[in-house]
Short mmCIF file of C-alpha atoms and ligand atoms in Angstrom, two decimals:
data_model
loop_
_atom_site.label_atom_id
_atom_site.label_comp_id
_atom_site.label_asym_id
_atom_site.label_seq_id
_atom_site.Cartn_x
_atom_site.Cartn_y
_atom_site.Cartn_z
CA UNK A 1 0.00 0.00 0.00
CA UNK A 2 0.91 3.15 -0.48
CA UNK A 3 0.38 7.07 0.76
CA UNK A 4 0.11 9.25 -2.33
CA UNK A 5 -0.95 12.53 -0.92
CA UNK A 6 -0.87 14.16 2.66
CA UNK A 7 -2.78 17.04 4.06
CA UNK A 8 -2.46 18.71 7.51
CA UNK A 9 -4.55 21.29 8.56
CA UNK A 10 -3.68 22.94 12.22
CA UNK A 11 -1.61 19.37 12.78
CA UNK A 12 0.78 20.89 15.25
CA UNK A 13 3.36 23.32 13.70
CA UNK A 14 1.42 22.83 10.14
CA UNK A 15 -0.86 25.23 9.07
CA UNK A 16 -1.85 23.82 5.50
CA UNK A 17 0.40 21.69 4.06
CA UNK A 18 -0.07 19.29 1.27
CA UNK A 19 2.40 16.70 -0.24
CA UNK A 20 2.87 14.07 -2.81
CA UNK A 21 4.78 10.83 -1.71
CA UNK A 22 6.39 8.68 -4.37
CA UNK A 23 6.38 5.20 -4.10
CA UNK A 24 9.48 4.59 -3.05
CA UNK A 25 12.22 6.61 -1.04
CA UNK A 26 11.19 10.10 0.65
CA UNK A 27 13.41 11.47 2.68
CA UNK A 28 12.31 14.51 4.78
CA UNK A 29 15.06 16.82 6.24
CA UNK A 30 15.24 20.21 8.59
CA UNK A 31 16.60 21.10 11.47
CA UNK A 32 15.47 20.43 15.01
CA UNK A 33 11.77 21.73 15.83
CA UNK A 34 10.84 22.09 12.35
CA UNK A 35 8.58 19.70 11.85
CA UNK A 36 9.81 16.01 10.34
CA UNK A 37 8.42 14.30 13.32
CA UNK A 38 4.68 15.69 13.30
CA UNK A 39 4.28 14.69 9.53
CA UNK A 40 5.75 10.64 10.61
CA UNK A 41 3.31 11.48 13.94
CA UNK A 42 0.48 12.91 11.11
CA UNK A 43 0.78 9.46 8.49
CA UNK A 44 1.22 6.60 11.75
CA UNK A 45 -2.45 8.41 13.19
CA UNK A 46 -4.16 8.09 9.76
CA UNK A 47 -2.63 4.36 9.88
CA UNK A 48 -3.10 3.33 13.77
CA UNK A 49 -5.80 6.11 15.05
CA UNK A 50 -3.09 7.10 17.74
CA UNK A 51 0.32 9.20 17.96
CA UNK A 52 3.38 7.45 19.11
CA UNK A 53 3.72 10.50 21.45
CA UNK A 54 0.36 11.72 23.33
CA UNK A 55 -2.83 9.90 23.99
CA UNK A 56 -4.55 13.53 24.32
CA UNK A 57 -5.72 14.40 20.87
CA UNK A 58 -6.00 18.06 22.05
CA UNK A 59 -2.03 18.35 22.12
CA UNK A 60 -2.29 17.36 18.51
CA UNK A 61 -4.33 20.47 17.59
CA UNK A 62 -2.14 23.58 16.50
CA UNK A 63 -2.02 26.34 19.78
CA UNK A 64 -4.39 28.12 19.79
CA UNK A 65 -6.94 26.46 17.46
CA UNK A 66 -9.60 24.46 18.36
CA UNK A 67 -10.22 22.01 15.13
CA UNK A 68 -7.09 19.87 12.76
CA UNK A 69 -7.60 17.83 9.90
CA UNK A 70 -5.91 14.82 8.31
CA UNK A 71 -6.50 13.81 5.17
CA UNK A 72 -4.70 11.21 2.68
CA UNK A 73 -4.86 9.26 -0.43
CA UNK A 74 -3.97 5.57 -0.13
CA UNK A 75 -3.35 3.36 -2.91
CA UNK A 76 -3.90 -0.12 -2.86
CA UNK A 77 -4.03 -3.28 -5.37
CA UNK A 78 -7.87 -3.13 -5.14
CA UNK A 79 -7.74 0.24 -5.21
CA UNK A 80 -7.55 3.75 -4.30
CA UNK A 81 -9.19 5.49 -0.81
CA UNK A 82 -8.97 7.85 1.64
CA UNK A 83 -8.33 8.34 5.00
CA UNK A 84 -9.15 11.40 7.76
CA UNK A 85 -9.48 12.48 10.76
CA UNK A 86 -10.76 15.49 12.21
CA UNK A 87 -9.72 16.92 15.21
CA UNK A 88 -12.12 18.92 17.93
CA UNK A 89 -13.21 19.42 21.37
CA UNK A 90 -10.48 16.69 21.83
CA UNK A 91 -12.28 14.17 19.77
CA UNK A 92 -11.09 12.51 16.92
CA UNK A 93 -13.81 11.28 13.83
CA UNK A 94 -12.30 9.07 11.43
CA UNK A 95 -13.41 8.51 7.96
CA UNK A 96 -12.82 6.40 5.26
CA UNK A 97 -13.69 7.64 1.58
CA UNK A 98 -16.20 10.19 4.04
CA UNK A 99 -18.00 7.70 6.48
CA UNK A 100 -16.86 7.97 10.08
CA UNK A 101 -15.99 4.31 11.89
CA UNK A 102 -14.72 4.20 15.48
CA UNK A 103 -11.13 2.47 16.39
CA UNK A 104 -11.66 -1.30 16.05
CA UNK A 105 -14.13 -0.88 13.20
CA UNK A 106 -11.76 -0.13 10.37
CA UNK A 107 -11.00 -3.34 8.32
CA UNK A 108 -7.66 -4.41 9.75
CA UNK A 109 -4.80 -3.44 7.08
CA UNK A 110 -6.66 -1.02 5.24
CA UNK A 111 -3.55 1.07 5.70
CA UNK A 112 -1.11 0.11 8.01
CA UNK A 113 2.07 1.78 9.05
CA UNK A 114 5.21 0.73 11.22
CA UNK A 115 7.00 3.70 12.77
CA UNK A 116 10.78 3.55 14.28
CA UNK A 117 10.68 6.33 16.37
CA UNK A 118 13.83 7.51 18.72
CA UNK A 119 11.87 7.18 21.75
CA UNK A 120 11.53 3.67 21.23
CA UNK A 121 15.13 2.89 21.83
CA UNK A 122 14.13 3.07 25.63
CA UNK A 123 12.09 0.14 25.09
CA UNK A 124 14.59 -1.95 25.07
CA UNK A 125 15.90 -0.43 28.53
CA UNK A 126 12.78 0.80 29.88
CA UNK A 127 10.11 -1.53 31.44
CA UNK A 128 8.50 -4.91 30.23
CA UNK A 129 5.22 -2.67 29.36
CA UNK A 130 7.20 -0.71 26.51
CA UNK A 131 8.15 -4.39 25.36
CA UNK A 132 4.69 -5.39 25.06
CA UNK A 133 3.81 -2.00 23.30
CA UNK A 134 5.73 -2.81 20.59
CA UNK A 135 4.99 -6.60 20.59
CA UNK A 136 1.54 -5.48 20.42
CA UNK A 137 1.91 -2.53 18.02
CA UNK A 138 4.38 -3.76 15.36
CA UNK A 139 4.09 -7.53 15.65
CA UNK A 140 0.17 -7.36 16.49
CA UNK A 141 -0.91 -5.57 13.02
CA UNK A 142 0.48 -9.00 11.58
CA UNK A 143 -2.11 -11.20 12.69
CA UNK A 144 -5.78 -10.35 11.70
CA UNK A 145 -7.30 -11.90 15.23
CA UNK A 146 -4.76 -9.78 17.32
CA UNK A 147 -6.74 -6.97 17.68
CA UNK A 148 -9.67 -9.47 19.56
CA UNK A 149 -7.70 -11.62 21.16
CA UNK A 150 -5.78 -9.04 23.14
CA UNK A 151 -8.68 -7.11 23.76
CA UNK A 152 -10.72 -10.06 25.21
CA UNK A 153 -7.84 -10.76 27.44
CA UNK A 154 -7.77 -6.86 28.60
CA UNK A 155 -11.11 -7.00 29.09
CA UNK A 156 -10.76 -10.46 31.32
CA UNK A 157 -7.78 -9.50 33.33
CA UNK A 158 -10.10 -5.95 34.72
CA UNK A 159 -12.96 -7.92 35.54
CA UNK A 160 -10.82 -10.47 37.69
CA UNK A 161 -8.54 -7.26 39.13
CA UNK A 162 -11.71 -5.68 39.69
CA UNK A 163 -13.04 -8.88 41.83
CA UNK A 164 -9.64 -9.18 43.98
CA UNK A 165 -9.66 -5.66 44.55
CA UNK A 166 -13.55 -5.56 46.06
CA UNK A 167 -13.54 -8.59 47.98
CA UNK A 168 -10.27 -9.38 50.35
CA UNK A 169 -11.89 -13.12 50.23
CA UNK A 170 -14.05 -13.10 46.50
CA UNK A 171 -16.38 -15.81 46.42
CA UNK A 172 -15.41 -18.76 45.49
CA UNK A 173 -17.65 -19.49 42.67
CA UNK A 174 -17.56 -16.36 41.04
CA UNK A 175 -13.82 -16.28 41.20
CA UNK A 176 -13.82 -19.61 39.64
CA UNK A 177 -15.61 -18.58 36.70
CA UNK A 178 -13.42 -15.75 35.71
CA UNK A 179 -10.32 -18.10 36.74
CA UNK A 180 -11.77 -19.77 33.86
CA UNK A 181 -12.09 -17.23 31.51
CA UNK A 182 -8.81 -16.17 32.22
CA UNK A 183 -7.17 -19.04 31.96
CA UNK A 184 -9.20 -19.01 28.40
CA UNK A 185 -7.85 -15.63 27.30
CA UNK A 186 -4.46 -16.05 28.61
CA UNK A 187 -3.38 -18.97 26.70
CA UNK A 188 -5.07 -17.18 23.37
CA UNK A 189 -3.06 -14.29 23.98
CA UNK A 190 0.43 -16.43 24.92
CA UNK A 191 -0.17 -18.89 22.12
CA UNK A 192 -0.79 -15.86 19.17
CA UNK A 193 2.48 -13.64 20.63
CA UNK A 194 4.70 -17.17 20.60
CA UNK A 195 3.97 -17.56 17.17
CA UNK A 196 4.40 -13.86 16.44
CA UNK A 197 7.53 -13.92 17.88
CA UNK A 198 8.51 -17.26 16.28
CA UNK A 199 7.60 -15.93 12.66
CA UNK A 200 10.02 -12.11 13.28
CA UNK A 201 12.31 -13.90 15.23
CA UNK A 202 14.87 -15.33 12.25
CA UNK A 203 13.70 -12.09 10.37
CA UNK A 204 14.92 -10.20 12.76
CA UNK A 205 18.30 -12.41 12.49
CA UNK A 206 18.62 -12.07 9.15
CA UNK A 207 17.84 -8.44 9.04
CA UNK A 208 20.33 -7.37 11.60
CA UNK A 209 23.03 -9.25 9.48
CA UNK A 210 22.13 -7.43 6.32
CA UNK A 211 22.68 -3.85 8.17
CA UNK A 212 25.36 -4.42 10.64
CA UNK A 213 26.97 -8.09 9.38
CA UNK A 214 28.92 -9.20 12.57
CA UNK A 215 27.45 -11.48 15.47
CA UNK A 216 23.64 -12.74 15.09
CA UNK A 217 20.74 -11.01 16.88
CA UNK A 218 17.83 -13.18 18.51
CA UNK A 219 14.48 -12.40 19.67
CA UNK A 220 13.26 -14.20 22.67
CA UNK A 221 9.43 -14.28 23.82
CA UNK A 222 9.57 -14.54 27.86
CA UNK A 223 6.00 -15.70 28.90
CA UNK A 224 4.92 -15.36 32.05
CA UNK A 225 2.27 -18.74 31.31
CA UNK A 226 4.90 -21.27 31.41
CA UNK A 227 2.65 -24.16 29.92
CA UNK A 228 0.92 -23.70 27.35
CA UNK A 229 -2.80 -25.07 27.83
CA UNK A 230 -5.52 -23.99 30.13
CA UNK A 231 -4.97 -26.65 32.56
CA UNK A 232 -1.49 -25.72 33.10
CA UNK A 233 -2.17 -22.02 33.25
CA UNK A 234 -5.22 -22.98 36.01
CA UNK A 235 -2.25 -24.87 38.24
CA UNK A 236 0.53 -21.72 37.64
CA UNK A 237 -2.33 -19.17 38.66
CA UNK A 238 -3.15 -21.62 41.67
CA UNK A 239 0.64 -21.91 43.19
CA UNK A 240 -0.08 -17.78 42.53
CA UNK A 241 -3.77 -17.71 44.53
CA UNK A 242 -2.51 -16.40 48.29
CA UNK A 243 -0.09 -13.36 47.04
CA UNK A 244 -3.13 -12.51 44.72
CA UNK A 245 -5.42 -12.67 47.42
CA UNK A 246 -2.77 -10.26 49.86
CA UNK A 247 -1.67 -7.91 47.06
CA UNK A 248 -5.33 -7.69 45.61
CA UNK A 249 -4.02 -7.82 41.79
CA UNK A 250 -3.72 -10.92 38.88
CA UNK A 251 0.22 -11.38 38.54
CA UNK A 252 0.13 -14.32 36.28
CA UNK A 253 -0.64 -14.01 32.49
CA UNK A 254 0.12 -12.28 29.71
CA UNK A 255 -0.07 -8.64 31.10
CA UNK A 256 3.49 -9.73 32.57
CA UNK A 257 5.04 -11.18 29.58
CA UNK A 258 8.75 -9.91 28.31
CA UNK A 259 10.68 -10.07 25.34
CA UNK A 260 14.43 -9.58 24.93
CA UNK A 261 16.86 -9.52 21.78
CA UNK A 262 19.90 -11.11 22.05
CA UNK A 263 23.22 -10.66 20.39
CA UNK A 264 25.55 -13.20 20.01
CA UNK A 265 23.49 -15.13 23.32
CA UNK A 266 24.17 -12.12 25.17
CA UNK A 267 20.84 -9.84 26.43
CA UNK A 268 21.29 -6.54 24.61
CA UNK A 269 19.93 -4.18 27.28
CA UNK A 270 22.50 -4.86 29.55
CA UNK A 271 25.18 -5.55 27.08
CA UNK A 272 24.52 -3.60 23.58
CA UNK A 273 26.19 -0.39 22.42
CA UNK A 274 24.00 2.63 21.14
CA UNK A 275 24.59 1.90 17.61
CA UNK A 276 23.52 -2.12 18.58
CA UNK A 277 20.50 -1.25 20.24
CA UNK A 278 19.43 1.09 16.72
CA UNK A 279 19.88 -1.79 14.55
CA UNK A 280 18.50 -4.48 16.61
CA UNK A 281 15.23 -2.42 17.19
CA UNK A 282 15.39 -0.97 13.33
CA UNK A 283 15.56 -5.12 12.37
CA UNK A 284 12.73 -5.53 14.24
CA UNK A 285 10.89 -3.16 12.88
CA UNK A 286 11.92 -4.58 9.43
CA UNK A 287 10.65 -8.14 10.43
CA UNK A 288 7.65 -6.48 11.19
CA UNK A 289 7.14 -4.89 7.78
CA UNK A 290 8.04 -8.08 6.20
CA UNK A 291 5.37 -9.71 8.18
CA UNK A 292 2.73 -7.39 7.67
CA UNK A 293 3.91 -7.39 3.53
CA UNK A 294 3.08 -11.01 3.62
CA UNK A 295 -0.30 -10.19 4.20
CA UNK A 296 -3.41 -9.48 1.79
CA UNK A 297 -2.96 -5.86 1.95
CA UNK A 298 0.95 -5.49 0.79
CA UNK A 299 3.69 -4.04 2.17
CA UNK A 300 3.11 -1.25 5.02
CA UNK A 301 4.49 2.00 4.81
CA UNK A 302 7.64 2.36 6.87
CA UNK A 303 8.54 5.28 9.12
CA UNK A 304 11.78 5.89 10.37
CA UNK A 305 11.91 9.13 12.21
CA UNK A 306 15.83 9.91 12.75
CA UNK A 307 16.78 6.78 12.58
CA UNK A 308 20.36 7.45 10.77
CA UNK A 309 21.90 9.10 13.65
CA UNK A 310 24.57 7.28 15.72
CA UNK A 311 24.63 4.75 12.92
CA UNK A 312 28.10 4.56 10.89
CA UNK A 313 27.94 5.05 6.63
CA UNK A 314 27.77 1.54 6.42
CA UNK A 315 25.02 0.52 8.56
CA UNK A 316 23.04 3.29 7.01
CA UNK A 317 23.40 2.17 3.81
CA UNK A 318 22.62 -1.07 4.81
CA UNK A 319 19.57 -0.16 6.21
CA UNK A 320 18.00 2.08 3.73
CA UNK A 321 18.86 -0.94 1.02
CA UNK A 322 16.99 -3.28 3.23
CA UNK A 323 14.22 -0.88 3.89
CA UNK A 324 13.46 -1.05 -0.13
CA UNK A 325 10.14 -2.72 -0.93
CA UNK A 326 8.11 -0.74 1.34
CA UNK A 327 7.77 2.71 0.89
CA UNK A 328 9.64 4.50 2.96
CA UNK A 329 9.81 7.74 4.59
CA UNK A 330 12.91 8.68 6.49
CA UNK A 331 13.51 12.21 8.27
CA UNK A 332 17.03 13.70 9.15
CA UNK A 333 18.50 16.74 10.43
CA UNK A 334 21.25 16.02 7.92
CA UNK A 335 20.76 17.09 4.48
CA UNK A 336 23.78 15.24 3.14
CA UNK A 337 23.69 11.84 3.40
CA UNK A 338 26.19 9.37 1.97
CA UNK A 339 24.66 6.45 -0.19
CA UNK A 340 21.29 7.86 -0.06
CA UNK A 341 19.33 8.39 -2.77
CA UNK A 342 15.53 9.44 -2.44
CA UNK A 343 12.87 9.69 -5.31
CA UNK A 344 11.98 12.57 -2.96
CA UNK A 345 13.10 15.52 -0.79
CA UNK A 346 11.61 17.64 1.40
CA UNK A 347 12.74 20.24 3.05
CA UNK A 348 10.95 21.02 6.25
CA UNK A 349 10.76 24.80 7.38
CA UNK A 350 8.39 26.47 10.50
CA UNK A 351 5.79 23.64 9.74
CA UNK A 352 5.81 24.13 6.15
CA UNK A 353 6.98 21.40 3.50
CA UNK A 354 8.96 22.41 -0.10
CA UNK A 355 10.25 19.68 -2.43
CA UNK A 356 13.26 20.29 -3.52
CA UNK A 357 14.21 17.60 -5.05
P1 ATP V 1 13.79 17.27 15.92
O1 ATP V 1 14.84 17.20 14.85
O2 ATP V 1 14.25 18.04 17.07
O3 ATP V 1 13.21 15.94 16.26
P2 ATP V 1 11.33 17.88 14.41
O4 ATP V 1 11.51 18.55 13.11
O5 ATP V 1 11.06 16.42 14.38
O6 ATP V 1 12.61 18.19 15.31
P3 ATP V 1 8.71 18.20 15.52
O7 ATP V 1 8.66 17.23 16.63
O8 ATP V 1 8.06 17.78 14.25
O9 ATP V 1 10.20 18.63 15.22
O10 ATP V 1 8.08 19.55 16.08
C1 ATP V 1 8.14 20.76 15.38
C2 ATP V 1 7.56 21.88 16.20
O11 ATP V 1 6.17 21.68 16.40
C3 ATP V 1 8.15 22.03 17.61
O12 ATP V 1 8.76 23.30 17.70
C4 ATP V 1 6.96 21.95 18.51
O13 ATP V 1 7.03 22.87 19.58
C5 ATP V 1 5.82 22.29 17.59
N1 ATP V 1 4.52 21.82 18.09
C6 ATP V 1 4.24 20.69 18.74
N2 ATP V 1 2.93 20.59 19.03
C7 ATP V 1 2.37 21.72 18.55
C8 ATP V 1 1.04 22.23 18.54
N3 ATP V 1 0.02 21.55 19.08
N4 ATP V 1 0.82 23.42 17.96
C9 ATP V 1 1.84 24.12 17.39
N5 ATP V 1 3.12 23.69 17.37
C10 ATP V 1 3.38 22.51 17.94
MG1 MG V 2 11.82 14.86 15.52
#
C-alpha cells in the first residue's frame, strides 16, 4: 500500500500543508523543531488512530486552534481510498472515503504503518510494558485476530482485578468462573504472541546481518504462562492464589510477559552499544514490515523518524537498502547523506513542507 498525498490542517506546527509521496524513497530533512516528526506522527495516526507520542488528541491540535484535519490518499491493489481524521473538542472522527468508523471498526490493514521512532530505543531499557507495546503494536498488526484476542484478554484481566480488589476473600464461585475465563484468554493471547515472535524472530536475524553483518541477533518471547494449555495455566495461577489474594491484583498471564533480543546469546539491554540497540530495534521493525507485507494488503508504509543518527555510513546504507520494498519515509537533520538516494526531498521549514528535489 501506499500514501500518495498528505494534508495537515492545524496538525501541530502545520498550518496547510499538502504533499505528494512517491512510491518509493522520501526522505524529509530540517533542522530540530521544524517539523519532520509531526508529519511521521500525522501518516502513523491516519494508519493506527493514535500518535506514538500523546494519547490527548488536544495536544495534537495547532495552539491556539480548536479544530485539525488529516486527510490522505492511499493506494492499494484493489484500489484507491482515503483516509481522515478530524480533530475537535479533543475528539477525533475518522473517515474512510467520508464515512466515520470508530477504532476497532476499520478493516484491519486497510492502511497500516510501522514507525521507528527515537523514543523507542528506551524500550529496550525501559520496562517490560514498553516491550509489550511494541509486541503489540508492530508484531500485532500481523495477525488479523490480534486486535480481539488481546482485547478479550484486557477486558478479562479488569474484571478479575476488579473482583480481587472488592472482595479481600471473593467468592469462590464467582472467582472460579473468571479463573476460567482467564485461563481461556491467557493462553489465546500467549499462544498468538509465541507464534508472532517465532515468525520475526529469524527475520529479525537475518535483518540485523544485512545492516550491521557481525554477530547474530535473537528475539526471545519470555512468557509469564509457562505451559501452554488452560490446565497448566489454572495450576501456575493456583501456586499464585494467596499473594493474589494479599496484594489484591492478577500477577500471572500475559499482562506480565517480556521479550528480549539477544546478540551473540548475550541480552542486549544490559550488554549492547548505542549503535547495537538502533539496529536491533530498526531489524525488528523490518521483520515487522516483512510480516505485515506477507499479508493481503501489501507491504506497510515504513517510518523511520531519525533513525540514521549514531549509525556509521555503512550501517546506514545497509539499512535504507533493506528498507526497499516498502515505501519508505525517512527524516534527518542532515541534508547530506552518503549512499542515499531518495525519489523525494523535502525540506521542512516552521511547519511548512517544499520539495526540492
Ligand atoms: P527534531 O529534529 O528536534 O526531532 P522535528 O523537526 O522532528 O525536530 P517536531 O517534533 O516535528 O520537530 O516539532 C516541530 C515543532 O512543532 C516544535 O517546535 C513543537 O514545539 C511544535 N509543536 C508541537 N505541538 C504543537 C502544537 N500543538 N501546535 C503548534 N506547534 C506545535
Ligand atoms: Mg523529531
Amino acid at each position: 500500500m501506499i500514501i500518495e498525498h498528505l494534508e495537515l490542517r492545524n496538525w501541530r506546527n502545520a498550518v496547510s500543508v499538502s504533499v505528494d509521496f512517491p512510491p518509493g524513497l522520501t526522505l524529509v530533512t530540517g533542522q530540530n523543531a521544524q517539523g519532520k516528526t509531526n508529519l511521521l506522527e500525522a501518516v502513523f495516526f491516519l494508519a493506527t488512530g493514535r500518535s506514538h507520542r500523546t494519547s490527548h488528541p488536544e495536544e495534537l491540535v495547532s495552539f491556539a486552534k480548536d479544530q485539525a484535519l488529516l486527510r490522505a490518499v492511499i493506494q492499494r491493489k484493489s484500489g484507491t481510498f482515503t483516509l481522515s481524521a478530524q480533530f475537535a473538542g479533543g475528539r477525533v472522527t475518522r473517515l474512510r472515503d467520508g464515512k466515520a468508523f470508530r477504532r476497532g471498526q476499520d478493516p484491519l490493514g486497510d492502511f497500516s504503518a510501522i514507525l521507528f521512532a527515537p523514543e523507542d530505543l528506551l524500550v529496550l531499557k525501559g520496562a517490560p510494558a514498553e516491550r509489550r507495546r511494541i509486541l503489540d503494536l508492530d508484531l500485532g498488526q500481523a495477525a488479523p485476530t490480534y486486535r480481539s484476542v488481546h482485547a478479550r484478554y484486557a477486558q478479562v484481566l479488569r474484571q478479575r482485578n476488579a473482583l480481587l480488589r472488592t472482595y479481600e476473600q471473593p467468592p469462590r464461585e464467582m472467582l472460579a468462573t473468571w479463573d476460567a475465563a482467564w485461563a481461556q484468554a491467557a493462553v489465546a493471547l500467549t499462544d498468538l504472541r509465541a507464534r508472532l515472535v517465532a515468525d520475526a524472530a529469524p527475520r529479525l536475524t537475518r535483518r540485523t546481518g544485512e545492516i550491521a553483518g557481525g554477530p547474530a541477533a535473537d528475539l526471545v518471547y519470555e512468557p509469564s504462562l509457562e505451559g501452554k494449555t488452560v490446565a497448566e495455566a489454572l495450576e501456575q495461577l493456583a501456586a499464585r492464589a494467596q499473594d493474589e489474594l494479599r496484594r489484591r491484583q492478577s500477577l500471572v498471564g500475559p499482562h506480565r510477559d517480556d521479550l528480549r533480543i539477544e546478540i551473540d546469546g548475550r541480552d542486549l539491554r544490559l550488554y549492547g552499544s548505542q549503535g547495537e540497540q538502533r539496529t536491533a530495534l530498526v531489524a525488528f521493525k523490518l521483520a515487522a514490515v516483512e510480516m505485515l507485507s506477507e499479508r493481503p494488503g501489501g507491504a506497510p508504509v515504513l517510518l523511520l523518524d531519525d533513525v540514521l543518527s549514531e549509525l556509521d555510513q555503512g550501517r546506514r546504507r545497509n539499512l535504507l537498502l533493506a528498507a526497499m520494498g516498502a515505501q519508505t519515509i525517512v527524516t534527518t537533520t542532515e541534508p547530506q547523506l552518503a549512499g542515499m538516494v531518495p525519489d523525494t526531498t523535502f525540506a521542512v521549514r516552521g511547519g511548512e513542507y517544499e520539495r526540492t528535489w
